[in-house]
């Protein structure tokens, strides 16, 4: 008899252990159910204008179709139309083969929030700073022509995008977190305020390694062919012509400076600007005709400034869009720049008198802040099909809207 009792106790212990393992698996399945229900529901934002009842019904239908649905007690769904988020919470009773053990088990719960990320259409210009007074300032007679793509500004200030009385922006969409101020006092019906900040689409892009110097303080004063490599002290093209071979050009300790009627030519070239002294400087007399690499680490990137160099900590002093520019394009003949210009912690000044990038198949520009002055017309085209240079994910033709879990 005692042996039988021991067997019963032993079976109960083993059964209880198995039940505990089962409950752990059930909890994991319930979490998967909440995750997938929120993801399924948030996708409705992509095909509807935000029908809250419909979105909730999708979440409920998905939750009730899962393996854990038989023991579900409740399903709660909350919809945030402004943020395009769906929160789903589910509770369920655990399953057990032992009534005594089951009576001591607590109700399981799981929750998840999914957000629909990404914007439709073409994105060709992003001002990243959330703290600056103006992420994009267009002054004097300057213009931005982006009629087939969108311009995004993350500044929360009412002057997030500021256009002077004699300046102009023409774009398919102008989307600002703060406000759009036009000195012409003419309504721009393509300008949308109170937009959700757009995440830096290239923030996770791996950076090239800065190797031992291949060249030092390079100055071009005649016609010369340059090789890819690490240029310590930068590259100065002073009245000469630099014809670049395809590849990656890593600059550290000095700028890429084209001055005094200098010329920069090259296809499938990418410039990585490493360190606070590696700046983009195109003077008024410069001639520039370049395209980005179509393969390798710098694929699609024409200029890439190191994300960690010269950073002012967020929220500690980045308060003005009127600060001195880190990089400038003053050239009246920089008309072909095919690819993406990525300067995540710098201010880009565009200051000239003639069109910029208007002979490019496409150009995308991302910077902390922008300023255009004098009389340039920055032309951002979107003829992607005419170029063999890939567009980085998150800019260019953004047609894939993605649902993702946010907690």
mmCIF file of C-alpha atoms in Angstrom:
data_model
loop_
_atom_site.group_PDB
_atom_site.id
_atom_site.type_symbol
_atom_site.label_atom_id
_atom_site.label_comp_id
_atom_site.label_asym_id
_atom_site.label_seq_id
_atom_site.Cartn_x
_atom_site.Cartn_y
_atom_site.Cartn_z
ATOM 1 C CA UNK A 1 0.000 0.000 0.000
ATOM 2 C CA UNK A 2 2.701 2.544 0.893
ATOM 3 C CA UNK A 3 4.306 1.722 -2.472
ATOM 4 C CA UNK A 4 1.055 2.568 -4.268
ATOM 5 C CA UNK A 5 0.868 5.876 -2.411
ATOM 6 C CA UNK A 6 4.443 6.687 -3.413
ATOM 7 C CA UNK A 7 3.586 5.909 -7.032
ATOM 8 C CA UNK A 8 0.555 8.180 -6.926
ATOM 9 C CA UNK A 9 2.581 11.002 -5.383
ATOM 10 C CA UNK A 10 5.388 10.467 -7.885
ATOM 11 C CA UNK A 11 2.949 10.556 -10.805
ATOM 12 C CA UNK A 12 1.403 13.727 -9.421
ATOM 13 C CA UNK A 13 4.841 15.360 -9.160
ATOM 14 C CA UNK A 14 5.778 14.300 -12.669
ATOM 15 C CA UNK A 15 2.380 15.384 -13.972
ATOM 16 C CA UNK A 16 2.679 18.719 -12.187
ATOM 17 C CA UNK A 17 6.109 19.301 -13.696
ATOM 18 C CA UNK A 18 4.792 18.512 -17.148
ATOM 19 C CA UNK A 19 1.859 20.853 -16.540
ATOM 20 C CA UNK A 20 4.197 23.645 -15.537
ATOM 21 C CA UNK A 21 6.128 23.137 -18.771
ATOM 22 C CA UNK A 22 2.840 23.099 -20.643
ATOM 23 C CA UNK A 23 1.736 26.356 -19.016
ATOM 24 C CA UNK A 24 5.006 27.981 -20.084
ATOM 25 C CA UNK A 25 4.357 26.857 -23.641
ATOM 26 C CA UNK A 26 0.758 28.072 -23.389
ATOM 27 C CA UNK A 27 1.966 31.498 -22.219
ATOM 28 C CA UNK A 28 4.342 31.697 -25.160
ATOM 29 C CA UNK A 29 1.543 30.714 -27.562
ATOM 30 C CA UNK A 30 -0.747 33.325 -26.020
ATOM 31 C CA UNK A 31 1.921 36.017 -26.518
ATOM 32 C CA UNK A 32 2.359 34.958 -30.140
ATOM 33 C CA UNK A 33 -1.409 35.198 -30.527
ATOM 34 C CA UNK A 34 -1.481 38.764 -29.144
ATOM 35 C CA UNK A 35 1.490 39.759 -31.316
ATOM 36 C CA UNK A 36 -0.031 38.405 -34.495
ATOM 37 C CA UNK A 37 -3.517 39.727 -33.754
ATOM 38 C CA UNK A 38 -2.157 43.268 -33.354
ATOM 39 C CA UNK A 39 -0.046 42.935 -36.506
ATOM 40 C CA UNK A 40 -3.000 41.642 -38.517
ATOM 41 C CA UNK A 41 -5.261 44.416 -37.268
ATOM 42 C CA UNK A 42 -2.817 47.271 -37.849
ATOM 43 C CA UNK A 43 -2.446 46.251 -41.501
ATOM 44 C CA UNK A 44 -5.994 47.540 -41.996
ATOM 45 C CA UNK A 45 -4.637 51.074 -41.848
ATOM 46 C CA UNK A 46 -2.936 50.396 -45.166
ATOM 47 C CA UNK A 47 -6.210 49.638 -46.931
ATOM 48 C CA UNK A 48 -8.725 51.811 -45.076
ATOM 49 C CA UNK A 49 -8.991 55.315 -43.681
ATOM 50 C CA UNK A 50 -9.041 54.064 -40.120
ATOM 51 C CA UNK A 51 -12.346 52.333 -39.442
ATOM 52 C CA UNK A 52 -11.945 51.627 -35.715
ATOM 53 C CA UNK A 53 -14.777 49.072 -35.534
ATOM 54 C CA UNK A 54 -13.365 47.164 -38.488
ATOM 55 C CA UNK A 55 -9.861 47.150 -37.022
ATOM 56 C CA UNK A 56 -11.134 45.825 -33.688
ATOM 57 C CA UNK A 57 -13.110 43.085 -35.413
ATOM 58 C CA UNK A 58 -10.019 41.975 -37.319
ATOM 59 C CA UNK A 59 -8.049 41.702 -34.070
ATOM 60 C CA UNK A 60 -10.827 39.715 -32.389
ATOM 61 C CA UNK A 61 -11.280 37.395 -35.345
ATOM 62 C CA UNK A 62 -7.559 36.654 -35.483
ATOM 63 C CA UNK A 63 -7.315 36.007 -31.727
ATOM 64 C CA UNK A 64 -10.254 33.640 -31.810
ATOM 65 C CA UNK A 65 -8.769 31.634 -34.638
ATOM 66 C CA UNK A 66 -5.560 30.653 -32.829
ATOM 67 C CA UNK A 67 -4.715 27.440 -31.004
ATOM 68 C CA UNK A 68 -5.067 29.157 -27.634
ATOM 69 C CA UNK A 69 -8.503 30.551 -28.478
ATOM 70 C CA UNK A 70 -10.451 27.721 -26.794
ATOM 71 C CA UNK A 71 -9.526 28.961 -23.327
ATOM 72 C CA UNK A 72 -9.589 32.722 -23.979
ATOM 73 C CA UNK A 73 -11.572 34.705 -21.424
ATOM 74 C CA UNK A 74 -11.349 38.175 -22.917
ATOM 75 C CA UNK A 75 -9.944 40.174 -25.821
ATOM 76 C CA UNK A 76 -9.351 43.910 -25.473
ATOM 77 C CA UNK A 77 -8.417 46.048 -28.472
ATOM 78 C CA UNK A 78 -7.512 49.731 -28.429
ATOM 79 C CA UNK A 79 -6.933 51.691 -31.634
ATOM 80 C CA UNK A 80 -4.806 54.851 -31.889
ATOM 81 C CA UNK A 81 -5.835 56.389 -35.195
ATOM 82 C CA UNK A 82 -3.325 59.231 -35.036
ATOM 83 C CA UNK A 83 -0.290 57.017 -34.432
ATOM 84 C CA UNK A 84 -1.671 54.146 -36.527
ATOM 85 C CA UNK A 85 -1.260 51.750 -33.616
ATOM 86 C CA UNK A 86 -3.316 48.790 -32.400
ATOM 87 C CA UNK A 87 -3.070 47.400 -28.860
ATOM 88 C CA UNK A 88 -4.380 43.884 -28.209
ATOM 89 C CA UNK A 89 -4.653 42.255 -24.781
ATOM 90 C CA UNK A 90 -5.867 38.681 -24.266
ATOM 91 C CA UNK A 91 -6.469 36.611 -21.137
ATOM 92 C CA UNK A 92 -6.933 32.846 -21.002
ATOM 93 C CA UNK A 93 -7.317 30.004 -18.549
ATOM 94 C CA UNK A 94 -4.380 27.570 -18.450
ATOM 95 C CA UNK A 95 -5.018 23.950 -19.398
ATOM 96 C CA UNK A 96 -4.141 21.135 -16.972
ATOM 97 C CA UNK A 97 -4.808 17.418 -16.659
ATOM 98 C CA UNK A 98 -4.909 17.663 -12.863
ATOM 99 C CA UNK A 99 -7.863 19.452 -11.315
ATOM 100 C CA UNK A 100 -6.000 20.171 -8.063
ATOM 101 C CA UNK A 101 -3.098 21.753 -9.894
ATOM 102 C CA UNK A 102 -5.407 23.631 -12.282
ATOM 103 C CA UNK A 103 -7.282 25.220 -9.389
ATOM 104 C CA UNK A 104 -4.060 26.814 -8.159
ATOM 105 C CA UNK A 105 -3.026 28.203 -11.560
ATOM 106 C CA UNK A 106 -3.482 31.892 -12.270
ATOM 107 C CA UNK A 107 -5.166 33.281 -15.377
ATOM 108 C CA UNK A 108 -2.634 33.965 -18.133
ATOM 109 C CA UNK A 109 -2.444 37.280 -19.997
ATOM 110 C CA UNK A 110 -0.493 38.719 -22.902
ATOM 111 C CA UNK A 111 -0.524 42.021 -24.750
ATOM 112 C CA UNK A 112 1.099 43.606 -27.773
ATOM 113 C CA UNK A 113 1.107 46.913 -29.640
ATOM 114 C CA UNK A 114 1.756 47.102 -33.375
ATOM 115 C CA UNK A 115 2.320 50.199 -35.479
ATOM 116 C CA UNK A 116 2.091 50.701 -39.208
ATOM 117 C CA UNK A 117 5.456 52.160 -40.207
ATOM 118 C CA UNK A 118 6.507 53.748 -43.456
ATOM 119 C CA UNK A 119 5.064 56.270 -45.826
ATOM 120 C CA UNK A 120 3.786 55.678 -49.299
ATOM 121 C CA UNK A 121 5.141 57.504 -52.310
ATOM 122 C CA UNK A 122 8.651 58.831 -52.913
ATOM 123 C CA UNK A 123 10.784 60.354 -50.168
ATOM 124 C CA UNK A 124 13.595 62.570 -51.412
ATOM 125 C CA UNK A 125 14.446 64.998 -48.587
ATOM 126 C CA UNK A 126 14.483 64.580 -44.803
ATOM 127 C CA UNK A 127 15.447 67.130 -42.141
ATOM 128 C CA UNK A 128 16.198 64.912 -39.146
ATOM 129 C CA UNK A 129 16.538 67.363 -36.256
ATOM 130 C CA UNK A 130 13.660 67.366 -33.809
ATOM 131 C CA UNK A 131 15.040 70.277 -31.766
ATOM 132 C CA UNK A 132 16.052 72.900 -34.336
ATOM 133 C CA UNK A 133 13.905 75.960 -34.864
ATOM 134 C CA UNK A 134 13.866 75.201 -38.579
ATOM 135 C CA UNK A 135 14.997 71.928 -40.077
ATOM 136 C CA UNK A 136 14.595 73.350 -43.595
ATOM 137 C CA UNK A 137 15.006 77.077 -44.317
ATOM 138 C CA UNK A 138 14.608 78.434 -47.847
ATOM 139 C CA UNK A 139 15.727 82.058 -48.108
ATOM 140 C CA UNK A 140 16.188 84.845 -50.647
ATOM 141 C CA UNK A 141 15.326 83.573 -54.145
ATOM 142 C CA UNK A 142 16.101 79.921 -53.451
ATOM 143 C CA UNK A 143 13.781 77.154 -54.580
ATOM 144 C CA UNK A 144 13.242 73.452 -53.985
ATOM 145 C CA UNK A 145 11.558 71.587 -56.809
ATOM 146 C CA UNK A 146 10.439 68.104 -55.745
ATOM 147 C CA UNK A 147 7.206 67.720 -57.639
ATOM 148 C CA UNK A 148 7.178 63.920 -57.636
ATOM 149 C CA UNK A 149 8.407 63.252 -54.097
ATOM 150 C CA UNK A 150 7.975 64.153 -50.445
ATOM 151 C CA UNK A 151 9.920 66.424 -48.103
ATOM 152 C CA UNK A 152 9.878 65.588 -44.383
ATOM 153 C CA UNK A 153 10.880 67.767 -41.420
ATOM 154 C CA UNK A 154 11.145 66.403 -37.872
ATOM 155 C CA UNK A 155 11.390 69.766 -36.101
ATOM 156 C CA UNK A 156 8.508 70.281 -33.671
ATOM 157 C CA UNK A 157 8.795 74.066 -33.916
ATOM 158 C CA UNK A 158 6.087 76.056 -35.707
ATOM 159 C CA UNK A 159 8.852 77.126 -38.143
ATOM 160 C CA UNK A 160 9.808 73.511 -38.875
ATOM 161 C CA UNK A 161 9.913 74.396 -42.585
ATOM 162 C CA UNK A 162 10.404 78.125 -43.214
ATOM 163 C CA UNK A 163 10.102 79.692 -46.671
ATOM 164 C CA UNK A 164 11.086 83.332 -47.206
ATOM 165 C CA UNK A 165 8.878 85.835 -49.019
ATOM 166 C CA UNK A 166 10.847 85.508 -52.269
ATOM 167 C CA UNK A 167 11.613 81.784 -51.981
ATOM 168 C CA UNK A 168 9.536 78.752 -52.968
ATOM 169 C CA UNK A 169 9.050 75.025 -52.331
ATOM 170 C CA UNK A 170 7.159 72.939 -54.846
ATOM 171 C CA UNK A 171 6.753 69.327 -53.739
ATOM 172 C CA UNK A 172 4.385 66.397 -53.986
ATOM 173 C CA UNK A 173 4.203 66.477 -50.178
ATOM 174 C CA UNK A 174 5.683 68.652 -47.417
ATOM 175 C CA UNK A 175 5.228 66.815 -44.109
ATOM 176 C CA UNK A 176 6.251 68.624 -40.907
ATOM 177 C CA UNK A 177 6.062 67.635 -37.256
ATOM 178 C CA UNK A 178 5.770 71.301 -36.263
ATOM 179 C CA UNK A 179 4.603 73.880 -38.771
ATOM 180 C CA UNK A 180 5.050 75.160 -42.304
ATOM 181 C CA UNK A 181 5.662 78.888 -42.534
ATOM 182 C CA UNK A 182 5.552 80.564 -45.940
ATOM 183 C CA UNK A 183 6.474 84.238 -46.119
ATOM 184 C CA UNK A 184 4.439 84.513 -49.314
ATOM 185 C CA UNK A 185 1.341 83.879 -47.177
ATOM 186 C CA UNK A 186 0.006 81.668 -49.957
ATOM 187 C CA UNK A 187 -1.486 78.361 -48.821
ATOM 188 C CA UNK A 188 0.476 75.336 -49.946
ATOM 189 C CA UNK A 189 -2.099 72.577 -50.064
ATOM 190 C CA UNK A 190 0.647 69.957 -50.243
ATOM 191 C CA UNK A 191 1.931 70.962 -46.784
ATOM 192 C CA UNK A 192 0.773 68.799 -43.876
ATOM 193 C CA UNK A 193 1.475 69.737 -40.258
ATOM 194 C CA UNK A 194 1.486 67.568 -37.111
ATOM 195 C CA UNK A 195 3.046 64.632 -38.941
ATOM 196 C CA UNK A 196 4.567 61.783 -36.981
ATOM 197 C CA UNK A 197 8.389 62.163 -36.945
ATOM 198 C CA UNK A 198 10.041 60.045 -39.594
ATOM 199 C CA UNK A 199 12.803 57.764 -38.336
ATOM 200 C CA UNK A 200 16.244 58.076 -39.863
ATOM 201 C CA UNK A 201 16.036 55.367 -42.558
ATOM 202 C CA UNK A 202 19.829 54.998 -42.767
ATOM 203 C CA UNK A 203 20.639 55.094 -39.055
ATOM 204 C CA UNK A 204 21.698 51.452 -38.972
ATOM 205 C CA UNK A 205 23.768 51.647 -42.158
ATOM 206 C CA UNK A 206 27.216 50.120 -41.464
ATOM 207 C CA UNK A 207 30.127 52.511 -41.844
ATOM 208 C CA UNK A 208 33.289 51.816 -43.830
ATOM 209 C CA UNK A 209 36.452 51.139 -41.848
ATOM 210 C CA UNK A 210 39.023 53.913 -41.790
ATOM 211 C CA UNK A 211 42.239 52.110 -42.656
ATOM 212 C CA UNK A 212 45.844 53.257 -42.837
ATOM 213 C CA UNK A 213 46.337 56.313 -45.036
ATOM 214 C CA UNK A 214 46.754 55.562 -48.728
ATOM 215 C CA UNK A 215 47.172 59.244 -49.622
ATOM 216 C CA UNK A 216 48.018 62.344 -47.620
ATOM 217 C CA UNK A 217 46.792 65.919 -48.151
ATOM 218 C CA UNK A 218 45.905 65.257 -51.772
ATOM 219 C CA UNK A 219 45.788 68.368 -53.978
ATOM 220 C CA UNK A 220 44.815 68.228 -57.659
ATOM 221 C CA UNK A 221 45.988 71.210 -59.733
ATOM 222 C CA UNK A 222 46.010 69.602 -63.202
ATOM 223 C CA UNK A 223 44.108 66.703 -64.798
ATOM 224 C CA UNK A 224 44.568 63.605 -62.702
ATOM 225 C CA UNK A 225 42.956 60.192 -62.178
ATOM 226 C CA UNK A 226 42.317 59.291 -58.547
ATOM 227 C CA UNK A 227 42.133 55.820 -57.031
ATOM 228 C CA UNK A 228 39.770 54.664 -54.258
ATOM 229 C CA UNK A 229 41.317 54.529 -50.791
ATOM 230 C CA UNK A 230 41.790 56.422 -47.546
ATOM 231 C CA UNK A 231 42.700 60.076 -48.020
ATOM 232 C CA UNK A 232 44.137 61.537 -44.830
ATOM 233 C CA UNK A 233 43.908 65.310 -44.903
ATOM 234 C CA UNK A 234 41.142 65.141 -47.497
ATOM 235 C CA UNK A 235 41.099 65.972 -51.195
ATOM 236 C CA UNK A 236 41.392 69.493 -52.601
ATOM 237 C CA UNK A 237 40.750 70.064 -56.296
ATOM 238 C CA UNK A 238 42.165 73.519 -56.985
ATOM 239 C CA UNK A 239 41.730 74.555 -60.624
ATOM 240 C CA UNK A 240 42.418 70.975 -61.689
ATOM 241 C CA UNK A 241 40.264 68.073 -62.875
ATOM 242 C CA UNK A 242 39.907 64.907 -60.827
ATOM 243 C CA UNK A 243 38.616 61.875 -62.706
ATOM 244 C CA UNK A 244 37.679 59.254 -60.144
ATOM 245 C CA UNK A 245 37.848 55.506 -60.611
ATOM 246 C CA UNK A 246 34.838 53.598 -59.237
ATOM 247 C CA UNK A 247 35.021 52.703 -55.536
ATOM 248 C CA UNK A 248 34.995 54.068 -51.991
ATOM 249 C CA UNK A 249 36.853 57.241 -51.091
ATOM 250 C CA UNK A 250 37.347 57.593 -47.331
ATOM 251 C CA UNK A 251 38.258 61.098 -46.179
ATOM 252 C CA UNK A 252 39.581 61.853 -42.703
ATOM 253 C CA UNK A 253 41.272 64.928 -41.280
ATOM 254 C CA UNK A 254 40.271 67.165 -44.172
ATOM 255 C CA UNK A 255 37.449 68.064 -46.593
ATOM 256 C CA UNK A 256 36.439 67.230 -50.110
ATOM 257 C CA UNK A 257 37.023 70.728 -51.446
ATOM 258 C CA UNK A 258 36.454 71.689 -55.085
ATOM 259 C CA UNK A 259 37.459 75.289 -55.742
ATOM 260 C CA UNK A 260 38.852 77.786 -58.242
ATOM 261 C CA UNK A 261 37.143 76.255 -61.312
ATOM 262 C CA UNK A 262 38.057 72.741 -60.240
ATOM 263 C CA UNK A 263 36.197 69.744 -61.707
ATOM 264 C CA UNK A 264 35.113 66.509 -60.034
ATOM 265 C CA UNK A 265 34.035 63.656 -62.317
ATOM 266 C CA UNK A 266 33.252 60.044 -61.504
ATOM 267 C CA UNK A 267 30.699 57.289 -61.806
ATOM 268 C CA UNK A 268 30.002 54.664 -59.123
ATOM 269 C CA UNK A 269 31.936 56.567 -56.448
ATOM 270 C CA UNK A 270 31.064 56.998 -52.776
ATOM 271 C CA UNK A 271 32.634 59.401 -50.283
ATOM 272 C CA UNK A 272 32.729 58.508 -46.591
ATOM 273 C CA UNK A 273 33.447 61.604 -44.491
ATOM 274 C CA UNK A 274 35.041 60.468 -41.212
ATOM 275 C CA UNK A 275 35.747 62.886 -38.384
ATOM 276 C CA UNK A 276 34.860 66.527 -37.719
ATOM 277 C CA UNK A 277 37.220 67.888 -40.379
ATOM 278 C CA UNK A 278 35.884 65.764 -43.224
ATOM 279 C CA UNK A 279 33.435 68.147 -44.871
ATOM 280 C CA UNK A 280 31.728 68.563 -48.203
ATOM 281 C CA UNK A 281 32.787 71.894 -49.759
ATOM 282 C CA UNK A 282 31.870 72.820 -53.340
ATOM 283 C CA UNK A 283 32.714 76.449 -54.149
ATOM 284 C CA UNK A 284 30.921 78.656 -56.673
ATOM 285 C CA UNK A 285 33.196 77.836 -59.608
ATOM 286 C CA UNK A 286 33.204 74.076 -59.029
ATOM 287 C CA UNK A 287 31.986 71.621 -61.670
ATOM 288 C CA UNK A 288 30.616 68.364 -60.279
ATOM 289 C CA UNK A 289 29.325 65.290 -62.145
ATOM 290 C CA UNK A 290 29.190 62.133 -60.025
ATOM 291 C CA UNK A 291 27.095 59.046 -59.304
ATOM 292 C CA UNK A 292 26.995 56.682 -56.322
ATOM 293 C CA UNK A 293 28.226 53.061 -56.216
ATOM 294 C CA UNK A 294 25.864 50.337 -57.356
ATOM 295 C CA UNK A 295 27.420 47.678 -55.124
ATOM 296 C CA UNK A 296 29.446 47.333 -51.927
ATOM 297 C CA UNK A 297 29.149 48.968 -48.504
ATOM 298 C CA UNK A 298 28.431 52.396 -50.015
ATOM 299 C CA UNK A 299 25.747 51.166 -52.399
ATOM 300 C CA UNK A 300 23.506 54.079 -53.325
ATOM 301 C CA UNK A 301 25.383 56.531 -51.066
ATOM 302 C CA UNK A 302 27.110 59.411 -52.776
ATOM 303 C CA UNK A 303 28.170 61.105 -49.533
ATOM 304 C CA UNK A 304 28.024 59.525 -46.087
ATOM 305 C CA UNK A 305 29.081 61.564 -43.060
ATOM 306 C CA UNK A 306 29.988 59.515 -39.991
ATOM 307 C CA UNK A 307 26.928 59.468 -37.702
ATOM 308 C CA UNK A 308 29.050 59.715 -34.549
ATOM 309 C CA UNK A 309 31.368 62.563 -35.508
ATOM 310 C CA UNK A 310 30.748 66.097 -34.305
ATOM 311 C CA UNK A 311 27.481 65.195 -32.599
ATOM 312 C CA UNK A 312 25.780 67.676 -30.311
ATOM 313 C CA UNK A 313 23.804 65.613 -27.819
ATOM 314 C CA UNK A 314 20.113 65.572 -28.525
ATOM 315 C CA UNK A 315 18.350 68.144 -26.430
ATOM 316 C CA UNK A 316 21.623 69.881 -25.417
ATOM 317 C CA UNK A 317 22.050 72.914 -27.591
ATOM 318 C CA UNK A 318 20.531 71.900 -30.903
ATOM 319 C CA UNK A 319 18.056 74.772 -30.820
ATOM 320 C CA UNK A 320 18.713 76.804 -33.939
ATOM 321 C CA UNK A 321 18.424 76.193 -37.640
ATOM 322 C CA UNK A 322 20.658 79.249 -38.152
ATOM 323 C CA UNK A 323 23.925 77.643 -37.049
ATOM 324 C CA UNK A 324 27.050 77.625 -39.199
ATOM 325 C CA UNK A 325 26.840 74.973 -41.931
ATOM 326 C CA UNK A 326 28.940 71.843 -41.638
ATOM 327 C CA UNK A 327 28.803 71.213 -45.383
ATOM 328 C CA UNK A 328 28.089 73.454 -48.349
ATOM 329 C CA UNK A 329 27.305 73.268 -52.045
ATOM 330 C CA UNK A 330 27.770 76.705 -53.590
ATOM 331 C CA UNK A 331 28.504 75.497 -57.082
ATOM 332 C CA UNK A 332 26.635 76.829 -60.096
ATOM 333 C CA UNK A 333 27.546 73.666 -61.983
ATOM 334 C CA UNK A 334 26.789 70.766 -59.630
ATOM 335 C CA UNK A 335 24.023 69.533 -61.850
ATOM 336 C CA UNK A 336 24.595 65.764 -61.807
ATOM 337 C CA UNK A 337 24.695 64.086 -58.405
ATOM 338 C CA UNK A 338 23.018 60.693 -58.686
ATOM 339 C CA UNK A 339 22.419 58.895 -55.402
ATOM 340 C CA UNK A 340 21.836 59.670 -51.734
ATOM 341 C CA UNK A 341 23.569 62.406 -49.756
ATOM 342 C CA UNK A 342 23.499 61.400 -46.068
ATOM 343 C CA UNK A 343 24.750 63.942 -43.513
ATOM 344 C CA UNK A 344 22.914 62.894 -40.324
ATOM 345 C CA UNK A 345 24.608 65.272 -37.885
ATOM 346 C CA UNK A 346 25.466 68.175 -40.144
ATOM 347 C CA UNK A 347 23.869 71.268 -41.591
ATOM 348 C CA UNK A 348 23.937 71.454 -45.391
ATOM 349 C CA UNK A 349 24.004 74.903 -46.985
ATOM 350 C CA UNK A 350 23.039 75.118 -50.653
ATOM 351 C CA UNK A 351 23.982 78.529 -51.953
ATOM 352 C CA UNK A 352 24.293 79.326 -55.640
ATOM 353 C CA UNK A 353 22.498 80.892 -58.560
ATOM 354 C CA UNK A 354 21.709 78.002 -60.891
ATOM 355 C CA UNK A 355 19.916 74.631 -60.657
ATOM 356 C CA UNK A 356 21.460 71.921 -58.478
ATOM 357 C CA UNK A 357 21.186 68.183 -59.325
ATOM 358 C CA UNK A 358 18.711 68.884 -62.146
ATOM 359 C CA UNK A 359 20.544 66.545 -64.548
ATOM 360 C CA UNK A 360 20.450 63.595 -62.121
ATOM 361 C CA UNK A 361 18.183 60.613 -62.637
ATOM 362 C CA UNK A 362 17.447 60.845 -58.918
ATOM 363 C CA UNK A 363 18.819 62.568 -55.837
ATOM 364 C CA UNK A 364 17.917 61.977 -52.183
ATOM 365 C CA UNK A 365 19.227 64.265 -49.418
ATOM 366 C CA UNK A 366 19.113 63.539 -45.679
ATOM 367 C CA UNK A 367 20.707 65.935 -43.194
ATOM 368 C CA UNK A 368 20.237 67.200 -39.665
ATOM 369 C CA UNK A 369 19.240 70.621 -41.031
ATOM 370 C CA UNK A 370 19.194 72.437 -44.380
ATOM 371 C CA UNK A 371 19.467 76.013 -45.518
ATOM 372 C CA UNK A 372 19.090 77.300 -49.074
ATOM 373 C CA UNK A 373 19.914 80.914 -49.866
ATOM 374 C CA UNK A 374 20.767 83.242 -52.754
ATOM 375 C CA UNK A 375 19.167 81.812 -55.917
ATOM 376 C CA UNK A 376 19.695 78.065 -56.331
ATOM 377 C CA UNK A 377 16.973 75.700 -57.473
ATOM 378 C CA UNK A 378 17.498 72.316 -55.828
ATOM 379 C CA UNK A 379 15.836 69.852 -58.196
ATOM 380 C CA UNK A 380 15.048 66.435 -56.733
ATOM 381 C CA UNK A 381 14.074 64.042 -59.491
ATOM 382 C CA UNK A 382 12.686 60.526 -59.094
ATOM 383 C CA UNK A 383 13.487 58.826 -62.401
ATOM 384 C CA UNK A 384 14.708 55.714 -60.595
ATOM 385 C CA UNK A 385 14.026 53.517 -63.599
ATOM 386 C CA UNK A 386 16.629 55.399 -65.616
ATOM 387 C CA UNK A 387 19.455 54.608 -63.178
ATOM 388 C CA UNK A 388 21.197 51.359 -62.271
ATOM 389 C CA UNK A 389 22.134 52.751 -58.845
ATOM 390 C CA UNK A 390 19.986 51.266 -56.048
ATOM 391 C CA UNK A 391 18.053 53.533 -53.713
ATOM 392 C CA UNK A 392 18.602 52.762 -49.993
ATOM 393 C CA UNK A 393 15.631 51.318 -48.114
ATOM 394 C CA UNK A 394 13.451 53.928 -46.442
ATOM 395 C CA UNK A 395 13.918 56.659 -49.035
ATOM 396 C CA UNK A 396 13.201 56.899 -52.722
ATOM 397 C CA UNK A 397 10.160 54.895 -53.778
ATOM 398 C CA UNK A 398 8.692 53.801 -50.446
ATOM 399 C CA UNK A 399 5.863 51.560 -51.525
ATOM 400 C CA UNK A 400 6.125 48.849 -48.886
ATOM 401 C CA UNK A 401 4.244 49.806 -45.735
ATOM 402 C CA UNK A 402 5.390 47.610 -42.862
ATOM 403 C CA UNK A 403 3.633 46.622 -39.662
ATOM 404 C CA UNK A 404 5.925 46.191 -36.683
ATOM 405 C CA UNK A 405 5.608 45.477 -32.987
ATOM 406 C CA UNK A 406 6.528 48.411 -30.753
ATOM 407 C CA UNK A 407 6.177 46.611 -27.400
#
